[in-house]
């Protein structure tokens, strides 16, 4: 496949950057700085997507991705995850792109790449979705986080205003309904963007959802507020107060974000600000907790091991950081 064809393919299947404009999406604009941050995140996400679908190999994609500033590089790897997910799912795109990427340059970005695959699933017909067996049994729920983010971001009226949940959603098979909870974690992450990093609006939006969904929504918000940032320590402390009894969920998401950045070598000062406010801990300590309580063997029961892992993280962070006091 020549470079000309790859360039044409990139132009054909890469969404236009205008799709990430807050004005185009109708999202809240808290301030010019917040708008610039969120739109830059979207721009770098799509740049990563474009790199994946145009690159001759995963090594060339890595070369291009590594040129993106540290603050935004993770979002580019997420976009690359979507790009490779699309290639795996589209007729004529070939197979094995995600597996090759994760086995090579994407290995330390696995959390965020899984999320990107979920974006691809949201744009592919279900018969072209990857098998759940293709992914790590613990982390595969992050794919649905990405799916939920996409649906809330692009179908806001349905998934946020209308609070839609698909009763027939069955990926992975036999998950006893946990897929809807994983999707909610992604919807919560999207709320950080939809609400323009305005913590008051974030809390008001969550409050409109049924109470049983609040914990998972706050977990996603904790992840987004720590990974994307865009607020002060005082705003994050206010967010933690709003979370109330769901403070542990918020902290779990924050710790996940810290681990994703630490593992990938993308730690930035804003991550430290966020984990100290939400978790009461430095970023590296919050990240370490996620690995200390990570299950060595994954055997899903009534709840997936992913959920029990999340609960352990929340409990340990609240205890270690004193965040729940």
Tab-separated table of C-alpha atoms in Angstrom:
chain	number	residue	atom	x	y	z
A	1	UNK	CA	0.000	0.000	0.000
A	2	UNK	CA	1.592	3.261	-1.128
A	3	UNK	CA	1.864	6.453	0.798
A	4	UNK	CA	-0.656	8.101	-1.538
A	5	UNK	CA	-3.299	5.541	-0.680
A	6	UNK	CA	-2.631	5.885	3.037
A	7	UNK	CA	-2.942	9.664	2.818
A	8	UNK	CA	-6.216	9.287	0.920
A	9	UNK	CA	-7.491	6.786	3.498
A	10	UNK	CA	-6.626	9.189	6.323
A	11	UNK	CA	-8.545	11.991	4.645
A	12	UNK	CA	-11.533	9.759	3.975
A	13	UNK	CA	-12.043	8.261	7.438
A	14	UNK	CA	-10.617	10.847	9.856
A	15	UNK	CA	-13.346	13.033	11.421
A	16	UNK	CA	-13.003	16.752	10.798
A	17	UNK	CA	-11.390	18.671	13.645
A	18	UNK	CA	-14.405	21.001	13.717
A	19	UNK	CA	-16.323	18.108	15.319
A	20	UNK	CA	-14.386	18.768	18.548
A	21	UNK	CA	-15.188	22.488	18.665
A	22	UNK	CA	-17.169	23.460	21.763
A	23	UNK	CA	-19.264	25.747	19.575
A	24	UNK	CA	-20.042	22.914	17.137
A	25	UNK	CA	-20.929	20.568	19.971
A	26	UNK	CA	-22.887	23.189	21.890
A	27	UNK	CA	-20.866	22.552	25.045
A	28	UNK	CA	-20.504	24.979	27.933
A	29	UNK	CA	-17.641	27.475	27.728
A	30	UNK	CA	-16.400	28.307	31.213
A	31	UNK	CA	-13.480	30.440	30.084
A	32	UNK	CA	-11.235	30.980	27.050
A	33	UNK	CA	-8.486	28.960	28.763
A	34	UNK	CA	-10.783	26.008	29.432
A	35	UNK	CA	-12.092	26.137	25.875
A	36	UNK	CA	-8.585	26.160	24.445
A	37	UNK	CA	-7.563	23.190	26.591
A	38	UNK	CA	-10.541	21.039	25.664
A	39	UNK	CA	-10.353	21.864	21.979
A	40	UNK	CA	-6.626	21.143	21.916
A	41	UNK	CA	-7.328	17.760	23.498
A	42	UNK	CA	-9.769	17.040	20.678
A	43	UNK	CA	-7.309	18.237	18.048
A	44	UNK	CA	-4.504	15.994	19.354
A	45	UNK	CA	-6.882	13.044	19.643
A	46	UNK	CA	-7.732	13.366	15.954
A	47	UNK	CA	-4.074	13.853	15.083
A	48	UNK	CA	-3.296	10.541	16.769
A	49	UNK	CA	-6.155	8.929	14.864
A	50	UNK	CA	-4.796	10.284	11.584
A	51	UNK	CA	-1.283	9.060	12.380
A	52	UNK	CA	-2.557	5.529	12.997
A	53	UNK	CA	-4.544	5.238	9.778
A	54	UNK	CA	-1.786	6.757	7.624
A	55	UNK	CA	1.346	5.175	9.134
A	56	UNK	CA	3.096	2.346	7.288
A	57	UNK	CA	3.699	0.541	10.595
A	58	UNK	CA	3.096	0.864	14.325
A	59	UNK	CA	6.702	1.991	14.671
A	60	UNK	CA	6.147	4.871	12.296
A	61	UNK	CA	2.945	5.766	14.160
A	62	UNK	CA	4.948	5.830	17.389
A	63	UNK	CA	7.561	8.103	15.819
A	64	UNK	CA	4.855	10.602	14.895
A	65	UNK	CA	2.960	10.271	18.192
A	66	UNK	CA	6.073	10.886	20.265
A	67	UNK	CA	6.436	14.354	18.700
A	68	UNK	CA	3.219	15.526	20.373
A	69	UNK	CA	3.686	17.518	23.617
A	70	UNK	CA	3.582	15.422	26.785
A	71	UNK	CA	0.445	17.106	28.094
A	72	UNK	CA	-1.555	15.953	25.081
A	73	UNK	CA	0.318	12.843	23.950
A	74	UNK	CA	-1.924	10.439	25.831
A	75	UNK	CA	-4.954	11.781	24.001
A	76	UNK	CA	-3.134	11.191	20.709
A	77	UNK	CA	-2.493	7.559	21.695
A	78	UNK	CA	-6.196	7.287	22.533
A	79	UNK	CA	-6.979	8.585	19.057
A	80	UNK	CA	-4.552	6.071	17.588
A	81	UNK	CA	-6.437	3.356	19.459
A	82	UNK	CA	-9.597	4.495	17.720
A	83	UNK	CA	-7.837	4.642	14.377
A	84	UNK	CA	-6.486	1.110	14.635
A	85	UNK	CA	-9.857	-0.055	15.958
A	86	UNK	CA	-11.497	1.382	12.848
A	87	UNK	CA	-8.976	-0.328	10.567
A	88	UNK	CA	-9.615	-3.651	12.310
A	89	UNK	CA	-13.357	-3.196	11.938
A	90	UNK	CA	-13.714	-1.771	8.439
A	91	UNK	CA	-13.848	-4.070	5.396
A	92	UNK	CA	-10.491	-3.985	3.657
A	93	UNK	CA	-8.737	-2.438	6.631
A	94	UNK	CA	-7.017	-5.648	7.642
A	95	UNK	CA	-6.856	-7.241	11.076
A	96	UNK	CA	-4.529	-7.280	14.044
A	97	UNK	CA	-3.687	-3.562	14.163
A	98	UNK	CA	-4.742	-3.133	17.796
A	99	UNK	CA	-2.940	-6.300	18.874
A	100	UNK	CA	0.253	-5.205	17.109
A	101	UNK	CA	0.051	-1.709	18.567
A	102	UNK	CA	-0.477	-2.982	22.123
A	103	UNK	CA	2.316	-5.528	21.749
A	104	UNK	CA	4.695	-2.817	20.573
A	105	UNK	CA	4.792	0.957	21.098
A	106	UNK	CA	1.344	1.103	22.684
A	107	UNK	CA	2.158	-1.307	25.532
A	108	UNK	CA	2.668	1.388	28.169
A	109	UNK	CA	-0.376	3.285	26.876
A	110	UNK	CA	-2.722	0.295	27.119
A	111	UNK	CA	-5.311	1.979	29.363
A	112	UNK	CA	-5.869	4.850	26.993
A	113	UNK	CA	-5.687	2.720	23.834
A	114	UNK	CA	-8.464	0.475	25.134
A	115	UNK	CA	-10.574	3.588	25.592
A	116	UNK	CA	-9.850	4.576	21.989
A	117	UNK	CA	-11.047	1.189	20.755
A	118	UNK	CA	-14.399	1.978	22.376
A	119	UNK	CA	-14.674	5.085	20.205
A	120	UNK	CA	-14.254	2.867	17.148
A	121	UNK	CA	-16.932	0.452	18.353
A	122	UNK	CA	-19.371	3.355	18.625
A	123	UNK	CA	-18.881	4.022	14.885
A	124	UNK	CA	-18.872	0.446	13.629
A	125	UNK	CA	-21.829	-1.903	13.104
A	126	UNK	CA	-22.058	-4.441	15.885
A	127	UNK	CA	-21.182	-7.372	13.660
A	128	UNK	CA	-17.808	-5.681	13.077
A	129	UNK	CA	-17.050	-5.205	16.782
A	130	UNK	CA	-13.978	-6.986	18.163
A	131	UNK	CA	-14.412	-10.010	20.362
A	132	UNK	CA	-14.107	-9.299	24.077
A	133	UNK	CA	-11.728	-12.257	24.181
A	134	UNK	CA	-9.232	-10.196	22.180
A	135	UNK	CA	-8.545	-8.000	25.218
A	136	UNK	CA	-7.100	-8.319	28.698
A	137	UNK	CA	-9.934	-9.684	30.902
A	138	UNK	CA	-9.329	-7.035	33.557
A	139	UNK	CA	-8.892	-3.962	31.359
A	140	UNK	CA	-11.411	-4.718	28.613
A	141	UNK	CA	-14.070	-2.732	30.478
A	142	UNK	CA	-12.128	0.402	29.549
A	143	UNK	CA	-13.269	-0.215	25.973
A	144	UNK	CA	-16.802	0.492	27.162
A	145	UNK	CA	-15.582	3.610	28.956
A	146	UNK	CA	-14.511	4.856	25.523
A	147	UNK	CA	-17.830	3.815	24.007
A	148	UNK	CA	-19.734	5.725	26.693
A	149	UNK	CA	-17.585	8.820	26.239
A	150	UNK	CA	-18.215	8.810	22.492
A	151	UNK	CA	-21.969	8.447	22.856
A	152	UNK	CA	-22.244	11.219	25.448
A	153	UNK	CA	-19.926	13.513	23.475
A	154	UNK	CA	-21.619	13.086	20.082
A	155	UNK	CA	-25.159	12.161	21.168
A	156	UNK	CA	-25.439	14.448	24.170
A	157	UNK	CA	-29.186	15.011	23.928
A	158	UNK	CA	-29.835	11.261	24.036
A	159	UNK	CA	-27.229	10.042	26.522
A	160	UNK	CA	-26.914	13.037	28.867
A	161	UNK	CA	-30.138	15.025	28.606
A	162	UNK	CA	-32.227	11.903	27.986
A	163	UNK	CA	-30.034	9.670	30.215
A	164	UNK	CA	-30.433	6.800	27.750
A	165	UNK	CA	-29.231	3.286	28.525
A	166	UNK	CA	-29.415	0.412	26.035
A	167	UNK	CA	-31.096	-2.556	27.782
A	168	UNK	CA	-29.874	-4.909	25.049
A	169	UNK	CA	-26.203	-3.971	25.270
A	170	UNK	CA	-24.350	-7.276	25.593
A	171	UNK	CA	-20.608	-6.739	25.140
A	172	UNK	CA	-18.912	-8.693	26.532
A	173	UNK	CA	-21.460	-11.534	26.600
A	174	UNK	CA	-22.800	-12.633	29.976
A	175	UNK	CA	-21.719	-9.541	31.910
A	176	UNK	CA	-24.845	-9.373	34.132
A	177	UNK	CA	-25.493	-5.764	33.182
A	178	UNK	CA	-22.093	-4.418	34.203
A	179	UNK	CA	-21.527	-3.089	30.689
A	180	UNK	CA	-23.980	-0.269	31.416
A	181	UNK	CA	-21.955	0.704	34.476
A	182	UNK	CA	-18.719	0.759	32.471
A	183	UNK	CA	-20.451	2.913	29.854
A	184	UNK	CA	-21.549	5.287	32.625
A	185	UNK	CA	-17.915	5.702	33.645
A	186	UNK	CA	-17.254	6.951	30.128
A	187	UNK	CA	-20.306	9.205	30.192
A	188	UNK	CA	-18.988	10.725	33.421
A	189	UNK	CA	-15.641	11.366	31.763
A	190	UNK	CA	-17.422	13.093	28.879
A	191	UNK	CA	-19.272	15.365	31.296
A	192	UNK	CA	-15.955	17.065	32.069
A	193	UNK	CA	-15.857	18.171	28.431
A	194	UNK	CA	-19.573	18.778	27.959
A	195	UNK	CA	-19.640	20.999	31.052
A	196	UNK	CA	-16.453	22.802	30.018
A	197	UNK	CA	-14.597	21.867	33.276
A	198	UNK	CA	-17.168	23.872	35.275
A	199	UNK	CA	-17.454	21.865	38.499
A	200	UNK	CA	-20.774	23.446	39.484
A	201	UNK	CA	-22.319	22.472	36.161
A	202	UNK	CA	-20.753	19.003	36.375
A	203	UNK	CA	-22.370	18.391	39.758
A	204	UNK	CA	-25.716	19.779	38.625
A	205	UNK	CA	-25.664	17.523	35.570
A	206	UNK	CA	-24.868	14.412	37.604
A	207	UNK	CA	-27.678	15.268	40.011
A	208	UNK	CA	-30.191	14.955	37.169
A	209	UNK	CA	-29.278	11.291	36.670
A	210	UNK	CA	-30.839	8.535	38.813
A	211	UNK	CA	-28.965	8.156	42.092
A	212	UNK	CA	-27.774	4.616	41.336
A	213	UNK	CA	-25.721	5.966	38.419
A	214	UNK	CA	-23.918	8.724	40.331
A	215	UNK	CA	-20.991	6.637	41.578
A	216	UNK	CA	-19.896	5.505	38.134
A	217	UNK	CA	-20.407	8.990	36.699
A	218	UNK	CA	-18.201	10.490	39.417
A	219	UNK	CA	-15.526	7.861	38.734
A	220	UNK	CA	-15.354	9.067	35.140
A	221	UNK	CA	-15.290	12.678	36.263
A	222	UNK	CA	-12.404	11.908	38.613
A	223	UNK	CA	-10.458	10.387	35.749
A	224	UNK	CA	-11.096	13.256	33.336
A	225	UNK	CA	-10.461	16.018	35.865
A	226	UNK	CA	-7.086	14.475	36.707
A	227	UNK	CA	-5.979	13.437	33.225
A	228	UNK	CA	-7.209	16.464	31.248
A	229	UNK	CA	-7.105	18.904	34.180
A	230	UNK	CA	-8.193	22.475	33.425
A	231	UNK	CA	-9.095	23.641	36.932
A	232	UNK	CA	-7.498	24.885	40.136
A	233	UNK	CA	-6.957	22.980	43.346
A	234	UNK	CA	-9.817	24.919	44.961
A	235	UNK	CA	-12.184	23.902	42.169
A	236	UNK	CA	-11.175	20.258	42.598
A	237	UNK	CA	-11.732	20.428	46.345
A	238	UNK	CA	-15.180	21.804	45.612
A	239	UNK	CA	-15.789	18.952	43.176
A	240	UNK	CA	-14.823	16.456	45.887
A	241	UNK	CA	-17.351	18.058	48.229
A	242	UNK	CA	-20.034	17.786	45.567
A	243	UNK	CA	-19.246	14.074	45.160
A	244	UNK	CA	-20.188	13.491	48.799
A	245	UNK	CA	-20.743	9.797	49.439
A	246	UNK	CA	-19.246	9.094	46.007
A	247	UNK	CA	-15.901	10.624	46.955
A	248	UNK	CA	-14.326	7.174	46.762
A	249	UNK	CA	-15.484	6.755	43.164
A	250	UNK	CA	-14.094	10.179	42.288
A	251	UNK	CA	-10.781	9.271	43.925
A	252	UNK	CA	-10.634	5.918	42.160
A	253	UNK	CA	-10.988	7.633	38.806
A	254	UNK	CA	-8.330	10.155	39.770
A	255	UNK	CA	-5.935	7.372	40.777
A	256	UNK	CA	-6.583	5.589	37.466
A	257	UNK	CA	-5.699	8.778	35.593
A	258	UNK	CA	-2.508	9.168	37.610
A	259	UNK	CA	-1.508	5.576	36.848
A	260	UNK	CA	-2.192	6.062	33.137
A	261	UNK	CA	0.101	9.098	33.068
A	262	UNK	CA	2.802	7.624	35.311
A	263	UNK	CA	2.902	4.317	33.427
A	264	UNK	CA	3.236	6.117	30.097
A	265	UNK	CA	5.858	8.587	31.343
A	266	UNK	CA	3.474	11.503	30.796
A	267	UNK	CA	3.201	12.898	34.316
A	268	UNK	CA	2.625	16.666	34.394
A	269	UNK	CA	2.363	19.121	37.326
A	270	UNK	CA	-1.408	19.386	36.914
A	271	UNK	CA	-1.763	15.674	37.667
A	272	UNK	CA	-0.142	16.231	41.049
A	273	UNK	CA	-2.479	19.130	41.799
A	274	UNK	CA	-5.479	16.960	41.004
A	275	UNK	CA	-4.539	13.874	43.017
A	276	UNK	CA	-3.588	15.956	46.044
A	277	UNK	CA	-6.969	17.691	45.971
A	278	UNK	CA	-9.105	14.634	45.188
A	279	UNK	CA	-7.133	11.763	46.749
A	280	UNK	CA	-5.078	13.606	49.342
A	281	UNK	CA	-2.011	11.942	47.810
A	282	UNK	CA	0.848	12.719	45.402
A	283	UNK	CA	0.228	11.437	41.885
A	284	UNK	CA	2.839	8.682	42.024
A	285	UNK	CA	1.478	7.352	45.316
A	286	UNK	CA	-2.105	7.347	44.012
A	287	UNK	CA	-0.897	5.548	40.899
A	288	UNK	CA	1.033	2.978	42.946
A	289	UNK	CA	-2.076	2.058	44.932
A	290	UNK	CA	-3.847	0.955	41.757
A	291	UNK	CA	-1.098	-1.625	41.191
A	292	UNK	CA	-0.742	-2.705	44.814
A	293	UNK	CA	-4.380	-3.827	44.946
A	294	UNK	CA	-4.589	-5.068	41.353
A	295	UNK	CA	-5.763	-8.708	41.242
A	296	UNK	CA	-3.101	-11.207	40.229
A	297	UNK	CA	-5.702	-13.566	38.782
A	298	UNK	CA	-8.886	-12.435	37.068
A	299	UNK	CA	-11.925	-14.634	37.600
A	300	UNK	CA	-15.176	-12.738	37.159
A	301	UNK	CA	-18.020	-13.642	39.483
A	302	UNK	CA	-21.322	-11.870	40.033
A	303	UNK	CA	-19.313	-8.675	39.547
A	304	UNK	CA	-16.359	-8.453	37.186
A	305	UNK	CA	-12.970	-8.390	38.871
A	306	UNK	CA	-12.567	-4.946	37.315
A	307	UNK	CA	-15.257	-3.646	39.675
A	308	UNK	CA	-13.797	-5.257	42.788
A	309	UNK	CA	-10.443	-3.768	41.772
A	310	UNK	CA	-12.036	-0.329	41.525
A	311	UNK	CA	-13.595	-0.760	44.957
A	312	UNK	CA	-10.253	-1.741	46.480
A	313	UNK	CA	-8.589	1.303	44.932
A	314	UNK	CA	-11.285	3.609	46.269
A	315	UNK	CA	-11.047	2.176	49.781
A	316	UNK	CA	-7.251	2.286	49.895
A	317	UNK	CA	-7.008	5.813	48.505
A	318	UNK	CA	-9.552	7.125	50.995
A	319	UNK	CA	-7.686	5.438	53.844
A	320	UNK	CA	-4.186	6.431	52.752
A	321	UNK	CA	-5.022	9.979	51.737
A	322	UNK	CA	-7.579	10.702	54.390
A	323	UNK	CA	-9.822	11.919	51.570
A	324	UNK	CA	-12.908	10.476	53.097
A	325	UNK	CA	-12.517	12.249	56.435
